[in-house]
Short mmCIF file of C-alpha atoms in Angstrom, two decimals:
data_model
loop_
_atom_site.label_atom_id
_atom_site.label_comp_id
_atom_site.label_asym_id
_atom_site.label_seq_id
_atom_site.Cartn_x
_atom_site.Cartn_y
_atom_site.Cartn_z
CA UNK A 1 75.97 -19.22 184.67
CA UNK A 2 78.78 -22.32 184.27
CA UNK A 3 78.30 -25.28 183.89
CA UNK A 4 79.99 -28.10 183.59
CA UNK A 5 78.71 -30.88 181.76
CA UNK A 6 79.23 -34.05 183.14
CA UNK A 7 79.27 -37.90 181.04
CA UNK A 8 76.88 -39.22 183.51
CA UNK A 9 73.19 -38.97 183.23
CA UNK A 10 72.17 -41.51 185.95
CA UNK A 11 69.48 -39.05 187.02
CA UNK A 12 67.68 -36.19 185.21
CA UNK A 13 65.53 -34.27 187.61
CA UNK A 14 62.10 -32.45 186.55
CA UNK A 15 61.48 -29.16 188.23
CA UNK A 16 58.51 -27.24 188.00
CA UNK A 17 59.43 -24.02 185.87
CA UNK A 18 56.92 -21.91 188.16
CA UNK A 19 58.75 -23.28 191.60
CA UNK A 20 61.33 -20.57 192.39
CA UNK A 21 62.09 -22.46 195.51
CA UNK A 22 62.95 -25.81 194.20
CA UNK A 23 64.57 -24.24 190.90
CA UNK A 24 66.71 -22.41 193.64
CA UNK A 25 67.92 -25.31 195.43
CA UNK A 26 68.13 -27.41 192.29
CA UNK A 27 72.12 -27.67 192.19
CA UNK A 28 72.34 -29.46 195.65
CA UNK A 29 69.91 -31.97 195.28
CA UNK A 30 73.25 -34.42 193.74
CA UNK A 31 71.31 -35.00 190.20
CA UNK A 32 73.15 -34.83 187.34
CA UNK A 33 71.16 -33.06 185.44
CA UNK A 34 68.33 -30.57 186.56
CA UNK A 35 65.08 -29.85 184.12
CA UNK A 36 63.69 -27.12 184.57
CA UNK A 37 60.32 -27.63 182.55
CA UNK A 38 57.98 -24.82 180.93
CA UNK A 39 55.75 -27.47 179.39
CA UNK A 40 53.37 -30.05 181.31
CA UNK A 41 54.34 -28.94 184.84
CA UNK A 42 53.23 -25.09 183.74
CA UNK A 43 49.16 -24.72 183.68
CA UNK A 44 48.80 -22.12 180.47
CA UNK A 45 47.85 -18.81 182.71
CA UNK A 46 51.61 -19.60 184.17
CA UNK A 47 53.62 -20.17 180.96
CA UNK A 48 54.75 -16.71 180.32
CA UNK A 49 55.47 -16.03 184.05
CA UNK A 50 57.33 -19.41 184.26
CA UNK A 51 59.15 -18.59 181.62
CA UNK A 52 60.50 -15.52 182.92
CA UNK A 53 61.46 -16.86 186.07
CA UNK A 54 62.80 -19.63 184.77
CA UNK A 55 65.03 -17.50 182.37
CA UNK A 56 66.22 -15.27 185.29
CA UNK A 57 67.06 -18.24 187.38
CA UNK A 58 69.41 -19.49 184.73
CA UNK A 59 71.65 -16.65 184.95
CA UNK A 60 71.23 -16.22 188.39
CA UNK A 61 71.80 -19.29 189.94
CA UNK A 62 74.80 -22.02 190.60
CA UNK A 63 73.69 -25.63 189.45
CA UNK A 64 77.22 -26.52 189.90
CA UNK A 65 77.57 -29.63 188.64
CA UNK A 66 74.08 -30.65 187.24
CA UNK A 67 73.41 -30.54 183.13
CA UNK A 68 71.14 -28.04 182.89
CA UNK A 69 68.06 -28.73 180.69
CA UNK A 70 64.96 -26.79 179.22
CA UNK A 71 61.84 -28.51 178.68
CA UNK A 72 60.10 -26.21 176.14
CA UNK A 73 56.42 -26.42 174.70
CA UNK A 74 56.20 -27.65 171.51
CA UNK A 75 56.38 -25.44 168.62
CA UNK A 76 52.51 -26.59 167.62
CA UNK A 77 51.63 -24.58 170.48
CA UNK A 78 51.08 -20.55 171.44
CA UNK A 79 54.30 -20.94 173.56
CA UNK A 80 56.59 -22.85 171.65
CA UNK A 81 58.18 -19.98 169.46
CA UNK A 82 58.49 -17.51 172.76
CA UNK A 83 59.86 -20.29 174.73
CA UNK A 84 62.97 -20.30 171.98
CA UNK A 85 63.48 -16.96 171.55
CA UNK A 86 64.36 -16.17 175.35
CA UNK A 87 65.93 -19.29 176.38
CA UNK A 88 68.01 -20.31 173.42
CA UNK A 89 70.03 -16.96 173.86
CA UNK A 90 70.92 -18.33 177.26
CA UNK A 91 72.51 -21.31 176.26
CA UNK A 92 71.86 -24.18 178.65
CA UNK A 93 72.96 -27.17 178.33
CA UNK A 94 70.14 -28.75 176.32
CA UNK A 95 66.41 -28.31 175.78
CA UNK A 96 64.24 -31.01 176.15
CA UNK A 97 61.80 -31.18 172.98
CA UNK A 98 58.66 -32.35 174.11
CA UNK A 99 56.20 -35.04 171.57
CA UNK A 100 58.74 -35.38 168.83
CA UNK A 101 57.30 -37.54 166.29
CA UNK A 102 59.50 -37.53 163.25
CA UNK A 103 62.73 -36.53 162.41
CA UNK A 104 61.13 -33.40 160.48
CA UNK A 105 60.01 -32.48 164.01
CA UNK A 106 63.33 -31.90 165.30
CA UNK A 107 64.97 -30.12 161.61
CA UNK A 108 61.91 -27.66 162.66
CA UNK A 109 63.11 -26.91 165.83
CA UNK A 110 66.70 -26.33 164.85
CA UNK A 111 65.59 -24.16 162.02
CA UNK A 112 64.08 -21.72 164.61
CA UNK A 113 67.50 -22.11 167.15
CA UNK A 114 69.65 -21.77 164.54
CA UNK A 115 67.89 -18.37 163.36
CA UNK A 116 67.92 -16.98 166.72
CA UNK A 117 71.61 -17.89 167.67
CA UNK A 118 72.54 -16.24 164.09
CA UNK A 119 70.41 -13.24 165.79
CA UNK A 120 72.35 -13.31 168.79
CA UNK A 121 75.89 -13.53 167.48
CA UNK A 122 76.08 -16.90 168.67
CA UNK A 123 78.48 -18.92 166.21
CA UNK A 124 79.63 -21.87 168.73
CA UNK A 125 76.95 -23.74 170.00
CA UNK A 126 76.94 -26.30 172.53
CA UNK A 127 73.81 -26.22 173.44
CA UNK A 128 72.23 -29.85 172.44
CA UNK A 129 68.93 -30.97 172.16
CA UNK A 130 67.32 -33.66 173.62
CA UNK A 131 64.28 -35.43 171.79
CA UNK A 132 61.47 -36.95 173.50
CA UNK A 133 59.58 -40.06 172.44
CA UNK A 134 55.46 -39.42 173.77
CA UNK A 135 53.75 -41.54 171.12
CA UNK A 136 53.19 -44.46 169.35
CA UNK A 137 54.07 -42.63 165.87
CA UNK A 138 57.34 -41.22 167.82
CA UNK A 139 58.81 -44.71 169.25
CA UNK A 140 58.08 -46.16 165.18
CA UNK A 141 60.46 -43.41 163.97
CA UNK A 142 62.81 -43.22 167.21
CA UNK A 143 65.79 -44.32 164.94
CA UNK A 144 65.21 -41.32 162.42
CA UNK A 145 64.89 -38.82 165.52
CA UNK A 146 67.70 -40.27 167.27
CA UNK A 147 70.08 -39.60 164.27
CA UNK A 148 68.60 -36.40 162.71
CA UNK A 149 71.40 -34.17 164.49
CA UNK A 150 74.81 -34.00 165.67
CA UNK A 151 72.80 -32.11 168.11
CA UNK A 152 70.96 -34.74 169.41
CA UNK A 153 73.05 -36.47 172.61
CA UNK A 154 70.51 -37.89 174.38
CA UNK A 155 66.64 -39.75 173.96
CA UNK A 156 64.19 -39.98 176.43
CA UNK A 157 60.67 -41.32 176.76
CA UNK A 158 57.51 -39.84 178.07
CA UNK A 159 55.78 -42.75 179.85
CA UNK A 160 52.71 -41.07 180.96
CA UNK A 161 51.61 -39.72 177.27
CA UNK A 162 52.84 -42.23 175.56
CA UNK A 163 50.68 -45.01 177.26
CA UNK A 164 47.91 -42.50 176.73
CA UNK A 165 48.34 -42.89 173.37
CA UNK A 166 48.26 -46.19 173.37
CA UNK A 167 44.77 -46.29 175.32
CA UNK A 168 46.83 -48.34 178.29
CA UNK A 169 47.18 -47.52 181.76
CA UNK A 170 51.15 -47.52 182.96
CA UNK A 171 51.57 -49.87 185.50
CA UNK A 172 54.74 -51.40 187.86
CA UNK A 173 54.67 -54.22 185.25
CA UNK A 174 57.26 -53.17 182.32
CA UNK A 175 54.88 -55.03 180.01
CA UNK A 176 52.68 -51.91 178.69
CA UNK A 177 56.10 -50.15 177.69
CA UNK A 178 58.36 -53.11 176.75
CA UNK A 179 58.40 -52.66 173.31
CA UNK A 180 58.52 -48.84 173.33
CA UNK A 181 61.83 -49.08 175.78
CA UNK A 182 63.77 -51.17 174.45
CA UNK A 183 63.36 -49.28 170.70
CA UNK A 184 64.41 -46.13 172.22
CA UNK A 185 67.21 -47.25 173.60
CA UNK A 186 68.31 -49.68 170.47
CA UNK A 187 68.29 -46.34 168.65
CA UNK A 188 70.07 -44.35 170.96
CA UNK A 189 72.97 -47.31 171.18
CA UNK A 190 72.82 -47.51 167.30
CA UNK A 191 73.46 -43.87 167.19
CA UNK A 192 75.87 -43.72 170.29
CA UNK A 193 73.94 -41.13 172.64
CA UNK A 194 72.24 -41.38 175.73
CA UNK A 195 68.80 -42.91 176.33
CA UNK A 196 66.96 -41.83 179.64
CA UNK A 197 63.81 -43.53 181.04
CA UNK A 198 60.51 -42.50 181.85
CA UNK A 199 59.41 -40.82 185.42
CA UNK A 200 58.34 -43.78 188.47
CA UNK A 201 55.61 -41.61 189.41
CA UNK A 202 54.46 -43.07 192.58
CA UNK A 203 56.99 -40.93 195.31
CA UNK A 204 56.59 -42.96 197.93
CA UNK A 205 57.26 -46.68 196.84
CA UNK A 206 60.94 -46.44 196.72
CA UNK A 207 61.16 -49.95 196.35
CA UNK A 208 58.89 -50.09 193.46
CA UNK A 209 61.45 -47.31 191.91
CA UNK A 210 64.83 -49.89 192.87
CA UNK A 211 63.13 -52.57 190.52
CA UNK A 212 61.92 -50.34 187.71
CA UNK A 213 65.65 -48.78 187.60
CA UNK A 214 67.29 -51.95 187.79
CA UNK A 215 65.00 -52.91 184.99
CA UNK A 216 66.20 -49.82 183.15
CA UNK A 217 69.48 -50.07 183.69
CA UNK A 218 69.54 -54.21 182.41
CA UNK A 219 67.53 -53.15 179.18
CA UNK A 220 70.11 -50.30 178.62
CA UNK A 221 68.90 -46.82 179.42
CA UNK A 222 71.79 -44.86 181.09
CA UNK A 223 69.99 -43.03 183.24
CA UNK A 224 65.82 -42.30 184.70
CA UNK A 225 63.97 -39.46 185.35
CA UNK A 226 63.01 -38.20 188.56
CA UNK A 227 60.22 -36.32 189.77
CA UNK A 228 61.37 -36.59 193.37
CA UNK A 229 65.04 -35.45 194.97
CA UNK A 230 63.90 -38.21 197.72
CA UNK A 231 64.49 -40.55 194.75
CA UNK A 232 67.88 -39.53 192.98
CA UNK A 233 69.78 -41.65 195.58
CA UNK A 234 67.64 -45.02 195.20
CA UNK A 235 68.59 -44.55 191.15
CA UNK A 236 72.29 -43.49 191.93
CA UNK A 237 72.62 -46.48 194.10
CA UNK A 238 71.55 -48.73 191.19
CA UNK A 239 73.92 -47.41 188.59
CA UNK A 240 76.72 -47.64 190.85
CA UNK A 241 79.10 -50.12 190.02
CA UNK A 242 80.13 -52.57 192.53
CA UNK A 243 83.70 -52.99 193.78
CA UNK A 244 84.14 -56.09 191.62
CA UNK A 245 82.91 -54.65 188.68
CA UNK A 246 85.30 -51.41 189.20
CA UNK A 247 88.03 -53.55 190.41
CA UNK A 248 87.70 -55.42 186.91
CA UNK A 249 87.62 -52.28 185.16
CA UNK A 250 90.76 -51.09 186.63
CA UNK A 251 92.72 -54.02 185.49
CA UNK A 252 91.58 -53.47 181.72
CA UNK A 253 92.49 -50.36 180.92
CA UNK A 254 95.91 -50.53 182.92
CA UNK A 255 96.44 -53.78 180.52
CA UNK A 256 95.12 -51.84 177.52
CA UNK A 257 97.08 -48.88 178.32
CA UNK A 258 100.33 -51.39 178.45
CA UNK A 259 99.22 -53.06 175.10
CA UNK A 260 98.65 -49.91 173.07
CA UNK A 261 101.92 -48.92 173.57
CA UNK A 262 103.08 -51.97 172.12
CA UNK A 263 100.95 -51.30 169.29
CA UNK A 264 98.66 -54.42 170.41
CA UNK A 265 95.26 -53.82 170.07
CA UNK A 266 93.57 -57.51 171.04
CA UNK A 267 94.67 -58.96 174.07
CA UNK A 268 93.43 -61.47 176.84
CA UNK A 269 93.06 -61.54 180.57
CA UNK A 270 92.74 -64.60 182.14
CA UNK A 271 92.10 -66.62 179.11
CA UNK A 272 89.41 -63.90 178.02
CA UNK A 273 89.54 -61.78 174.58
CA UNK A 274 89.82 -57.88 175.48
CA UNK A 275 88.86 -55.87 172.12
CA UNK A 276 87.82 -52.63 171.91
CA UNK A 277 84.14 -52.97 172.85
CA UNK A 278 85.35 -54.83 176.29
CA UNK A 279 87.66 -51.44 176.93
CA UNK A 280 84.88 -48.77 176.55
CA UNK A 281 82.68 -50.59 178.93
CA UNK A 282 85.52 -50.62 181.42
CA UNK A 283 86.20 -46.98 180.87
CA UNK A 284 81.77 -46.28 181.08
CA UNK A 285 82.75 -48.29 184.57
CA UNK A 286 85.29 -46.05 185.61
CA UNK A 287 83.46 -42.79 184.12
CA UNK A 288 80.11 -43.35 186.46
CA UNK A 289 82.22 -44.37 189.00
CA UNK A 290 84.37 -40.94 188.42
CA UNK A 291 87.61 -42.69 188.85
CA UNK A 292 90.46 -41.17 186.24
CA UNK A 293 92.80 -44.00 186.39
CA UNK A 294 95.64 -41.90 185.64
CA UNK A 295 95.51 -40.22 189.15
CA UNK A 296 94.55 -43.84 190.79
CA UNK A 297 96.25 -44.87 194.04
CA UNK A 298 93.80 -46.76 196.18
CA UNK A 299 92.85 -48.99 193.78
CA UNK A 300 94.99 -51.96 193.49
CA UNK A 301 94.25 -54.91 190.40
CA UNK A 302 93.37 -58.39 191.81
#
């Protein structure tokens, strides 16, 4: 299996680990990263059969582009330990760590990958891990758990449990998860990796899924699950930047690329400071736009 990673994480889609016909077609659905997931969408009787398949597919198959994720069951369970030991070896991109609670949580898992890659000869991992915030004790300590590892390149949260745990029902209104959002991402900016939000369950109210993206995407979250391919295009379509705002991008990083060779690191644009936060918001422009402005041509500034 190769993959190539890719910066953007608009969309992260869940596949059932015991659906050989989805996990089949998984790299030309167009998300950017495919989960295939051995925890909640696996009744127990299927675990050790999804896990098998799931591990065969991953050799097997061409995702092409898509970041290719595990979602394993938590170590606190009978599957946990099993679900490490055959797909670690395998090096995806990531695993998704499901009801991580503490920072502890995650040192616990990486003890047990660690051990097995020694096992397998494996001396340069690049295989990150992704955390996942399910509860109320989780969201209090996302900062911890977003910074326990170098490992650690992306955040996500689990809407459905988590409002469980909170004895509230998840609803279109943000209101329920407010608090829990925007923590999860403030950590994952403070600790400069990726924050992903939760799934929009309902599969046929693509409108309710524009406005809860566009909510996601204001309060900061890079990118949204997806439990749906039907929806990947709805949240693609949302993180797109307009012309203007790729247009305006352009013309930065030409004019930074002018000033840093003249050693100037502060400049303006129409009367307006450019520092170095201003430039890697450009570039993030450019990057989920996948325009390399060194190869531009049809692109001209304003």
């Amino acid at each position: 299996m190769k993959t190539k990673k890719k910066i953007n994480r608009r969309s992260i889609l869940y596949i059932p680990g015991n659906n050989p016909a989805m996990i089949q077609q998984g790299g030309v659905y167009g998300a950017d990263g495919i989960l295939l997931d051995l925890e909640d969408a696996v009744a127990p009787a299927q675990k050790d059969s999804a896990r098998i398949l799931v591990k065969n597919m991953i050799q097997l198959i061409n995702f092409y582009d898509a970041e290719v994720i595990v979602r394993i069951n938590h170590l606190s369970t009978p599957f946990g330990q099993t679900d490490l030991e055959q797909i670690v070896p395998l090096q995806p991109d990531a695993l998704r760590l499901p009801k991580i609670e503490s920072k502890q949580d995650v040192m616990d898992v990486l003890e047990v990958i660690e051990k097995i890659e020694k096992e397998n000869k494996i001396t340069d991992s690049k295989m990150k891990i992704h955390p996942m915030i399910e509860t109320s004790v989780g969201v209090m300590n996302v900062f911890e758990i977003a910074g326990s590892s170098k490992r650690v390149d992306s955040i996500s949260i689990g809407g459905q449990d988590l409002t469980a745990d909170m004895g509230i029902i998840k609803t279109k209104d943000p209101t329920g998860l407010d608090y829990a959002r925007k923590a999860v991402v403030m950590a994952a900016k403070a600790n400069k990796i990726d924050a992903i939000d939760t799934v929009f369950a309902d599969i046929e109210d693509m409108e309710g899924l524009r406005e809860e993206t566009i909510y996601a995407k204001m309060i900061g979250f890079s990118g949204k699950a997806v439990i749906n391919p039907r929806q990947i295009e709805v949240i693609h379509d949302v993180y797109a930047p307009s012309e203007e705002e790729i247009r305006k991008a352009v013309r930065i990083i030409r004019e930074f690329k002018k000033q840093k060779e003249k050693g100037v690191g502060v400049f303006a644009i129409d009367g307006k400071m450019i520092d170095a936060p201003i430039v890697a918001r450009a570039q993030h422009v450019l990057d989920i736009a996948n325009i390399n402005i060194d190869e531009l041509s049809s692109i001209k500034e304003n």
